[in-house]
Short mmCIF file of C-alpha atoms and ligand atoms in Angstrom, two decimals:
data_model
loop_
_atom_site.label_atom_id
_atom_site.label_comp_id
_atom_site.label_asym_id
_atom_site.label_seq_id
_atom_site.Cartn_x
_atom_site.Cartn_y
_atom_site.Cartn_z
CA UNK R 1 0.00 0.00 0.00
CA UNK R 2 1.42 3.57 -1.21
CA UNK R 3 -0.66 6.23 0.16
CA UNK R 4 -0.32 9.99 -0.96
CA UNK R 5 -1.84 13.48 -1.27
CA UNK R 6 -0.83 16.96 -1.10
CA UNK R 7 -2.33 20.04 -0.35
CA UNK R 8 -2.05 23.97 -2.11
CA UNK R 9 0.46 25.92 0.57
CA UNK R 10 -2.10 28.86 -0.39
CA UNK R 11 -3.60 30.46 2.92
CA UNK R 12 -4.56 28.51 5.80
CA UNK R 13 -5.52 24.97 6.37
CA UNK R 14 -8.78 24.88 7.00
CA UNK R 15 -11.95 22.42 8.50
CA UNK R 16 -12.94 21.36 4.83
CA UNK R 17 -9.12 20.60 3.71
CA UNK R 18 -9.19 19.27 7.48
CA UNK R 19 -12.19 16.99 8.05
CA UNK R 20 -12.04 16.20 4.10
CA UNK R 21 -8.44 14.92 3.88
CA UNK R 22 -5.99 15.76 6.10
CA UNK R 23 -7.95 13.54 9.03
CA UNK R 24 -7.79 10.54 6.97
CA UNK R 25 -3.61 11.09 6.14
CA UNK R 26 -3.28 10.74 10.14
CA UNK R 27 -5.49 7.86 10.37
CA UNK R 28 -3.90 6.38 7.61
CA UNK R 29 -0.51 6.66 8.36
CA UNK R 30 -1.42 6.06 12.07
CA UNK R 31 -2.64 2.71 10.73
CA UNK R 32 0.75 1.53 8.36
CA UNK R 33 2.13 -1.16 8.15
CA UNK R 34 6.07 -1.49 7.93
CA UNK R 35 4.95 -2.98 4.12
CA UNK R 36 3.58 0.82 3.20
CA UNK R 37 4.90 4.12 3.38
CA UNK R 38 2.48 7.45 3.35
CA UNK R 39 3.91 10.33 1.02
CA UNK R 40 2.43 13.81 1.83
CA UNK R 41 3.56 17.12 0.18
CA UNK R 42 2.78 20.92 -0.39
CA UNK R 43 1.58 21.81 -3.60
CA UNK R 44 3.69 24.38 -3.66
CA UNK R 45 3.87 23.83 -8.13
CA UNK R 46 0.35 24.30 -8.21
CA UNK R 47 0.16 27.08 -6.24
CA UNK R 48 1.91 29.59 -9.10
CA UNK R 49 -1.70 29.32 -10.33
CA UNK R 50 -2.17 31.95 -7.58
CA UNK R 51 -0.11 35.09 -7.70
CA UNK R 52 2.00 35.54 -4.45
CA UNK R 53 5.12 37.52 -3.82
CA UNK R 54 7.88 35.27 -3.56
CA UNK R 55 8.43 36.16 0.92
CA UNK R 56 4.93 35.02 0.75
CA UNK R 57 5.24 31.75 -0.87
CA UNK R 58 8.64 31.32 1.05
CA UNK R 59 6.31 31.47 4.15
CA UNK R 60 2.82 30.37 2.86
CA UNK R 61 5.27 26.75 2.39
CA UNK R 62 6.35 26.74 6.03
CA UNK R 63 3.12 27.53 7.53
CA UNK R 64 2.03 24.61 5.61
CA UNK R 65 4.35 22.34 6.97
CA UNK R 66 4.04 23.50 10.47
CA UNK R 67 0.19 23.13 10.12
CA UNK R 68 0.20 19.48 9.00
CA UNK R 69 2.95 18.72 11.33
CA UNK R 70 0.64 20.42 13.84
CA UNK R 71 -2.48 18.24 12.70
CA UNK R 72 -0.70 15.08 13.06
CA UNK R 73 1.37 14.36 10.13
CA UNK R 74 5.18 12.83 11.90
CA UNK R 75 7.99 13.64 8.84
CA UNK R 76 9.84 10.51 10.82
CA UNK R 77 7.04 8.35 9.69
CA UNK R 78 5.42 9.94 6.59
CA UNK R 79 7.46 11.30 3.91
CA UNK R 80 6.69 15.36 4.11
CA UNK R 81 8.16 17.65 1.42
CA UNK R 82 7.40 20.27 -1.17
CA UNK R 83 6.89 19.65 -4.65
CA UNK R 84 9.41 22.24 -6.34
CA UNK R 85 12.05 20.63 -4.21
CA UNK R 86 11.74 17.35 -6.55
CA UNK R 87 12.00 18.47 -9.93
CA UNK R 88 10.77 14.83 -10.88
CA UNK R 89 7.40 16.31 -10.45
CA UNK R 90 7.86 18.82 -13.31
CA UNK R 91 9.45 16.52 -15.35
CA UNK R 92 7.10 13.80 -15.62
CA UNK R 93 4.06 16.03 -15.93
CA UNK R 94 5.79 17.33 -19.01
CA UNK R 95 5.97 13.67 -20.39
CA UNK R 96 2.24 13.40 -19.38
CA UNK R 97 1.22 16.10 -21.35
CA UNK R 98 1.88 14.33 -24.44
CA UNK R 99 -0.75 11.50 -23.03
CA UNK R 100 -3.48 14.16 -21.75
CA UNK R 101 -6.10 15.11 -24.25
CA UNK R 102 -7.45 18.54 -24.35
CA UNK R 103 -10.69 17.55 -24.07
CA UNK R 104 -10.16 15.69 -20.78
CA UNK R 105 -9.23 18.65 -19.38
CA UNK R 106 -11.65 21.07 -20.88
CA UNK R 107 -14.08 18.56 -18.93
CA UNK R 108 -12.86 19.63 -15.42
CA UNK R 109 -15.27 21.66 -13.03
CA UNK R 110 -12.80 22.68 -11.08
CA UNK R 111 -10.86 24.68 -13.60
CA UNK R 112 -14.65 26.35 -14.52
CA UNK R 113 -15.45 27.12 -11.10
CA UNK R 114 -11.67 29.17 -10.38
CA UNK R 115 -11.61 30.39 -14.26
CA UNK R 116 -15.25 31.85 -14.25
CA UNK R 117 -16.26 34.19 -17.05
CA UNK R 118 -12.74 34.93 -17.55
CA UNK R 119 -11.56 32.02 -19.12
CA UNK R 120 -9.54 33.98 -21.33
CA UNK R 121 -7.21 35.55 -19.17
CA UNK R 122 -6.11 32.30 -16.35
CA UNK R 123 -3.30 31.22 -16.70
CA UNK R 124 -2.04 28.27 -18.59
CA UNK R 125 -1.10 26.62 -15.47
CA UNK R 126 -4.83 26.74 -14.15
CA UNK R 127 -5.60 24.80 -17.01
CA UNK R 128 -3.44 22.11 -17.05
CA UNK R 129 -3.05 22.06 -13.36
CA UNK R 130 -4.68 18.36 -13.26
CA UNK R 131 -1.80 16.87 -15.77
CA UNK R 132 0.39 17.93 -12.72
CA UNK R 133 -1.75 16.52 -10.02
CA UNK R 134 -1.70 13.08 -12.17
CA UNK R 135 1.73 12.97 -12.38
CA UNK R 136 2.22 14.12 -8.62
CA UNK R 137 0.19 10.54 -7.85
CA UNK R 138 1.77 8.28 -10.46
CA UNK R 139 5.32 9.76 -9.79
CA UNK R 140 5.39 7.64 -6.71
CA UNK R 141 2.86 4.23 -7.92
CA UNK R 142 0.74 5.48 -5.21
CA UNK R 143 -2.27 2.88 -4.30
CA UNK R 144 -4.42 5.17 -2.22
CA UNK R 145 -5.05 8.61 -2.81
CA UNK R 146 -7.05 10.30 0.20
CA UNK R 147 -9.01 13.44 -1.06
CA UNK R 148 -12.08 15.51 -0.37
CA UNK R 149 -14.81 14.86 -2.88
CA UNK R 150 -14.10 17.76 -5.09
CA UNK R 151 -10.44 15.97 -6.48
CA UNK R 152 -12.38 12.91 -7.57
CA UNK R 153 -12.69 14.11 -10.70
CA UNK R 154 -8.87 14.68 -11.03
CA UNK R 155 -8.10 11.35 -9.70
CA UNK R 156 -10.20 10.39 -12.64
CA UNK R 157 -8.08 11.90 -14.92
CA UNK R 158 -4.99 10.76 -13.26
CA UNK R 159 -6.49 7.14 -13.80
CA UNK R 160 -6.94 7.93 -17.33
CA UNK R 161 -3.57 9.32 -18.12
CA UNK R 162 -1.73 6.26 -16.50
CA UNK R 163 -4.24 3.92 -18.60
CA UNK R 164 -3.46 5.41 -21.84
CA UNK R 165 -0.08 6.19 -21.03
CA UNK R 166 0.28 2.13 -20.19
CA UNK R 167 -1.50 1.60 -23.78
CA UNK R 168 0.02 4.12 -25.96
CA UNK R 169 3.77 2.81 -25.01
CA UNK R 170 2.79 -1.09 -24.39
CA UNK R 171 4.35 -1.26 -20.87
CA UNK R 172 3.01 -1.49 -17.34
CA UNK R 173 4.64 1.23 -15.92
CA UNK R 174 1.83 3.22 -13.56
CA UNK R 175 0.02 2.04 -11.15
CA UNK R 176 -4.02 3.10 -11.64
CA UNK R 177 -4.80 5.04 -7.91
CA UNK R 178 -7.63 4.58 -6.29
CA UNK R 179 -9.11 7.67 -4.55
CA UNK R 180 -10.03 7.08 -0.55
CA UNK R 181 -12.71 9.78 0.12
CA UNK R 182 -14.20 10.22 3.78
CA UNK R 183 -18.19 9.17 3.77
CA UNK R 184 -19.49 12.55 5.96
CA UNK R 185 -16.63 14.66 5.68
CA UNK R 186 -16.38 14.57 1.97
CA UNK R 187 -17.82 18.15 1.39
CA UNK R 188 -17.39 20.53 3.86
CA UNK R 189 -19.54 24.32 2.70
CA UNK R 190 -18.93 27.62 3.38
CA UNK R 191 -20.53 29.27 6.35
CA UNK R 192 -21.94 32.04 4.41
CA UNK R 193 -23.30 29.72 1.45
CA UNK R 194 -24.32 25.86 1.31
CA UNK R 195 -24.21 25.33 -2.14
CA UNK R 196 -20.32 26.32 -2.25
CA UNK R 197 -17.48 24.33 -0.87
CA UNK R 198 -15.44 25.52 2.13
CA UNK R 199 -11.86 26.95 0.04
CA UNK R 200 -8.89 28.74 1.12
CA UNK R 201 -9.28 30.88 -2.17
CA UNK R 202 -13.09 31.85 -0.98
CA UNK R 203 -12.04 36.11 -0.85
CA UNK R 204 -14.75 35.83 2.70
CA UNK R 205 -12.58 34.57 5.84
CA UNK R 206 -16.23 34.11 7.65
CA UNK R 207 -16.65 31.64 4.87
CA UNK R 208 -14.28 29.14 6.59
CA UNK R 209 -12.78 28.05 10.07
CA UNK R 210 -8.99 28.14 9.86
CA UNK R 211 -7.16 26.07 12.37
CA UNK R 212 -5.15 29.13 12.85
CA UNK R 213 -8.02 30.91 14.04
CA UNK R 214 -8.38 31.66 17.86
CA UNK R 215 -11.01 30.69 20.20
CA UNK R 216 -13.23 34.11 20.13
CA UNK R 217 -13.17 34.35 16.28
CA UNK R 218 -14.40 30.53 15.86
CA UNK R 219 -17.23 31.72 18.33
CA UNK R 220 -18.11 34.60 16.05
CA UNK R 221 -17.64 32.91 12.41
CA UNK R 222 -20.07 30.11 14.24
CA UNK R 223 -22.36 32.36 15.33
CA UNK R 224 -22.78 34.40 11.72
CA UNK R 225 -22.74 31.44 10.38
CA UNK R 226 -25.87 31.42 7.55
CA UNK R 227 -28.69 28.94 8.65
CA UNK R 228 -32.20 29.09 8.71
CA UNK R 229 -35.12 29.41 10.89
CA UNK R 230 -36.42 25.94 11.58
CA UNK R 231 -35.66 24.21 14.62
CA UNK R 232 -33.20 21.20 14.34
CA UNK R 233 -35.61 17.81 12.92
CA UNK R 234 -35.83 14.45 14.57
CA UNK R 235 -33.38 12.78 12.33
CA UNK R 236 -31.01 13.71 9.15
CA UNK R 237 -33.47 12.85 6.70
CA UNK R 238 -35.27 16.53 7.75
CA UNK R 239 -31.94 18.56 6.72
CA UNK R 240 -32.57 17.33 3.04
CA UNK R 241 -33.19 20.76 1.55
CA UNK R 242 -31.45 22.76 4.25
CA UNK R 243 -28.05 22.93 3.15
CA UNK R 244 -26.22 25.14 5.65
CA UNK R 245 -27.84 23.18 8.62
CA UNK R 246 -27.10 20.24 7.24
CA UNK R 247 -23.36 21.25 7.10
CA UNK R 248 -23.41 22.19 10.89
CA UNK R 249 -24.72 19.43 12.07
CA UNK R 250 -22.24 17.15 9.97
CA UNK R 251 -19.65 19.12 11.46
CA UNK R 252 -21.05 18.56 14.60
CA UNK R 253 -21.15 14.83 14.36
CA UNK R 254 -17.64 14.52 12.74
CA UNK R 255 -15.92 16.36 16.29
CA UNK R 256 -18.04 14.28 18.53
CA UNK R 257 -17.52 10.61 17.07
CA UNK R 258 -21.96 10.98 16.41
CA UNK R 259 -23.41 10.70 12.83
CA UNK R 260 -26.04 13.30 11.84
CA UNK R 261 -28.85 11.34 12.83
CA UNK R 262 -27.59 11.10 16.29
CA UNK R 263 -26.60 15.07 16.60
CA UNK R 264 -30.28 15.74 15.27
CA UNK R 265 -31.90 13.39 18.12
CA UNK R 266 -29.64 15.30 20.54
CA UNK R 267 -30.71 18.41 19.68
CA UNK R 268 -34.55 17.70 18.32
CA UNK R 269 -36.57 20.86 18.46
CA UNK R 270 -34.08 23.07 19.22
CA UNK R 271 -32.66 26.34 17.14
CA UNK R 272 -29.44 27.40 16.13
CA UNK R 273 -29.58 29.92 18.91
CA UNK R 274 -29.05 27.18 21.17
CA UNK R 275 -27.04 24.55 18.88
CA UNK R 276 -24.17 27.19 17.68
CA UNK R 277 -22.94 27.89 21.00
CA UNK R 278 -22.80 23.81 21.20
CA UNK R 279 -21.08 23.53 17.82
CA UNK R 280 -18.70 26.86 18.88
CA UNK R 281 -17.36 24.72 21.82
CA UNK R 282 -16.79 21.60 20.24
CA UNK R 283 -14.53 23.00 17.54
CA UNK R 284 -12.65 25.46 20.05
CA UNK R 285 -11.78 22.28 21.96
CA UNK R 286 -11.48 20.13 19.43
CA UNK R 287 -8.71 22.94 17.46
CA UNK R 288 -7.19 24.39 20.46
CA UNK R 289 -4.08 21.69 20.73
CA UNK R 290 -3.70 21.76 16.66
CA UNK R 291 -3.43 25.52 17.04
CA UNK R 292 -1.02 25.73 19.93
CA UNK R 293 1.29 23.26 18.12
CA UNK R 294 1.09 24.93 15.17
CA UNK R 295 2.38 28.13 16.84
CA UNK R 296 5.41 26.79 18.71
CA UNK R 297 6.29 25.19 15.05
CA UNK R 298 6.09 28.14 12.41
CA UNK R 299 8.45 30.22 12.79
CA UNK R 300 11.18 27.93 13.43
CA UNK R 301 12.75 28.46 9.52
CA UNK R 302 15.82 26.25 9.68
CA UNK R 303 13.60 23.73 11.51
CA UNK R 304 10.87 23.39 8.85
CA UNK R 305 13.04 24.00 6.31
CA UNK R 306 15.23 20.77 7.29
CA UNK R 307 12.41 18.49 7.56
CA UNK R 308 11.29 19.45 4.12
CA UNK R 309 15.08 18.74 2.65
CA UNK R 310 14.86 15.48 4.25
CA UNK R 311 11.45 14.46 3.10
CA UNK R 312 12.44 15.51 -0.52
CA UNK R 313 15.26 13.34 -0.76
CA UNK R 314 12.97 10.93 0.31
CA UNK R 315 10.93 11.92 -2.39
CA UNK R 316 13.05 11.53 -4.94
CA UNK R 317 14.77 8.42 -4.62
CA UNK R 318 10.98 7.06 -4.39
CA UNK R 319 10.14 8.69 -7.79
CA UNK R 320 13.62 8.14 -10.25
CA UNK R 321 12.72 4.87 -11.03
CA UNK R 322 9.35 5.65 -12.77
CA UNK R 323 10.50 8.78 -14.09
CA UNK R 324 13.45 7.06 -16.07
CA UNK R 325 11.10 4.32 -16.77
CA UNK R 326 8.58 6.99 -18.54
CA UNK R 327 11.44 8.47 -20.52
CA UNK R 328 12.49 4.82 -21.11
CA UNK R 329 9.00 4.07 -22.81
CA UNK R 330 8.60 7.05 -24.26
CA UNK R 331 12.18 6.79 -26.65
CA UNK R 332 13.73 9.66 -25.02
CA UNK R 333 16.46 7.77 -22.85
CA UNK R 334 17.58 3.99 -23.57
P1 LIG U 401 -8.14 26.08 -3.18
O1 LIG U 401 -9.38 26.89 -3.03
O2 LIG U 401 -6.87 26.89 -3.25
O3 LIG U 401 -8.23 25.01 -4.26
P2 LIG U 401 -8.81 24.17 -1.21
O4 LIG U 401 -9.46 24.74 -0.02
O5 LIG U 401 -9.67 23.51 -2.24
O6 LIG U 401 -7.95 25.33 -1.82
P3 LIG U 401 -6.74 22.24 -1.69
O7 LIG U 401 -5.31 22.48 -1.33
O8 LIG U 401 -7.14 22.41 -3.13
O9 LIG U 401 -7.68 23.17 -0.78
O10 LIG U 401 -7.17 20.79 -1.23
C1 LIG U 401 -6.51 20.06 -0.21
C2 LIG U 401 -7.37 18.87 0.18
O11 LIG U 401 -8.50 19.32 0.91
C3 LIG U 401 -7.91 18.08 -1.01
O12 LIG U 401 -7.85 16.70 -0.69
C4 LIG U 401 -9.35 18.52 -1.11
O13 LIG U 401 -10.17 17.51 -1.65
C5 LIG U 401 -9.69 18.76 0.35
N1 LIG U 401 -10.75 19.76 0.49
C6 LIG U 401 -10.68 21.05 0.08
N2 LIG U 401 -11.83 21.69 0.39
C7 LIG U 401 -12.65 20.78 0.98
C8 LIG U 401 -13.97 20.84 1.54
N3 LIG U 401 -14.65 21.96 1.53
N4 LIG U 401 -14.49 19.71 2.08
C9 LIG U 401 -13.78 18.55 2.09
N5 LIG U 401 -12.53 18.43 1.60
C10 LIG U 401 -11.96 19.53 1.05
MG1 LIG U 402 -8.84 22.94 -4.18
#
């Protein structure tokens, strides 16, 4: 079993990148055996899709690091690095993109929900962002890919590119990944709108919970939190066409070990005047020791930046064997 994923070192981790993946990387590599080895890294390739100044990405990177390292990630048992710091990552997308059809990727909701109207003008590397992500997963043979629901369609893609690639060139060189998404986590929505997905790049901060973000402003984002009206329903079937509730109380039930059925029963009959305050206090105890270890971690530069240069050597001694193979197959290298 070869389990990875990465996340975008663009703003702060927050409870949909949280409760949607990064969860399931500590569970999983809590649950290894000494067969498998878990491979987690900052997206720091995809994020130039995003303009930053360079200090920024410099420290967008760390923070990332710290944060996961802070959530539960241990770089002595998972291998934690950055992207850009294994340039096998660059290279083998390249070598993809001569597999990837264009209308694969003009398929991908993602790329329509961050281009918008203005197609036109994103970059190049928005578009072609998932030929990246598939090589990111294939670089290593990963197994086991655990993502929120919204990369399913990439892992798709991913599973497409290795097929063809494996067809086109008449060797079994990639492994096809299988994506591992969480059952009641997979989706966590904005605060301020249930039809949209909780996202770092969402311009509202009282869209999201950060894990950065202290005790009083969880209280307030909770409390301004959109909802509705109707008292809390007997069981989770009633929160069919209430989207924002429905998001609560998953959140709810996802802190307290419940399932949505069992927060509703709790709670039967009551508002969200008397069920935010409930929710509030369950995440501020539930984030409070991710948050403290995330601040004794970040700004400790040479530390971070260490176990980053040790994870990518890691990295890429796991990843030259398929890349040569895939210039092998290709005819570009004997
Ligand atoms: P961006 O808006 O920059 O794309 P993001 O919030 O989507 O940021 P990513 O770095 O793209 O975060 O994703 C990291 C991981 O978090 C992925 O596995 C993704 O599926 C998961 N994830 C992101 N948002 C959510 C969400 N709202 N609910 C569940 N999982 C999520
Ligand atoms: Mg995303």
């Amino acid at each position: 079993m070869r389990v990875l994923s990465g996340i975008q070192p663009t703003g702060n981790l927050h409870l949909g990148n949280y409760l949607g993946a990064i969860r399931n990387w500590v569970r999983m590599q809590d649950e290894m055996d000494s067969e498998s080895q878990c491979f987690f890294f900052l997206a720091d390739m995809h994020s130039i899709t995003v303009h930053e100044t360079r200090e920024q990405r410099l420290r967008n990177v760390r923070e990332m690091a710290a944060a996961l390292i802070a959530a539960g990630i241990d770089p002595d048992r998972s291998v934690l690095f950055n992207q850009a710091r294994v340039p096998a990552h660059a290279e083998l997308a390249w070598l993809l993109n001569g597999t990837a059809r264009i209308g694969w990727l003009n398929r991908m909701t993602q790329f329509k929900d961050k281009a918008g109207k203005d197609r036109e003008g994103k970059s190049v590397g928005l578009f072609v962002y998932p030929v990246l992500q598939a090589a990111d997963v294939l670089l290593y043979q990963a197994t086991h890919v655990p993502v929120g629901e919204d990369q399913k369609q990439h892992l798709e893609l991913a599973r497409d590119i290795a097929a063809k690639f494996n067809t086109d060139f008449g060797v079994d060189l990639f492994t096809i990944p299988d994506p591992i998404i969480p059952k009641e986590t997979a989706r966590i929505m904005s605060l301020r709108d249930g039809a949209s997905k909780m996202s770092k790049s969402d311009p509202s901060d009282m869209s999201r919970i950060n894990l950065t973000d202290d005790d009083d402003t969880i209280v307030q984002k909770i409390r301004k939190a959109k909802t509705d009206p109707e008292p809390l329903p007997e069981t989770a079937a009633g929160l069919e066409d209430r989207a924002e509730a429905k998001n609560l109380v998953g959140i709810f039930a996802s802190f307290t070990g419940g399932t949505p059925d069992s927060v509703c029963a709790q709670f039967v009959g009551q508002g969200f005047g008397a069920f935010k305050p409930a929710l509030a206090e369950v995440l501020v105890e539930a984030l409070r020791p991710i948050r403290t270890r995330f601040e004794a971690l970040k700004d400790d530069e040479a530390a971070l930046d260490a176990i980053l240069i040790k994870g990518a050597e890691k990295a890429a001694t796991a990843a030259e064997p398929t890349l040569r193979a895939a210039y092998g197959a290709v005819g570009l290298m004997r």
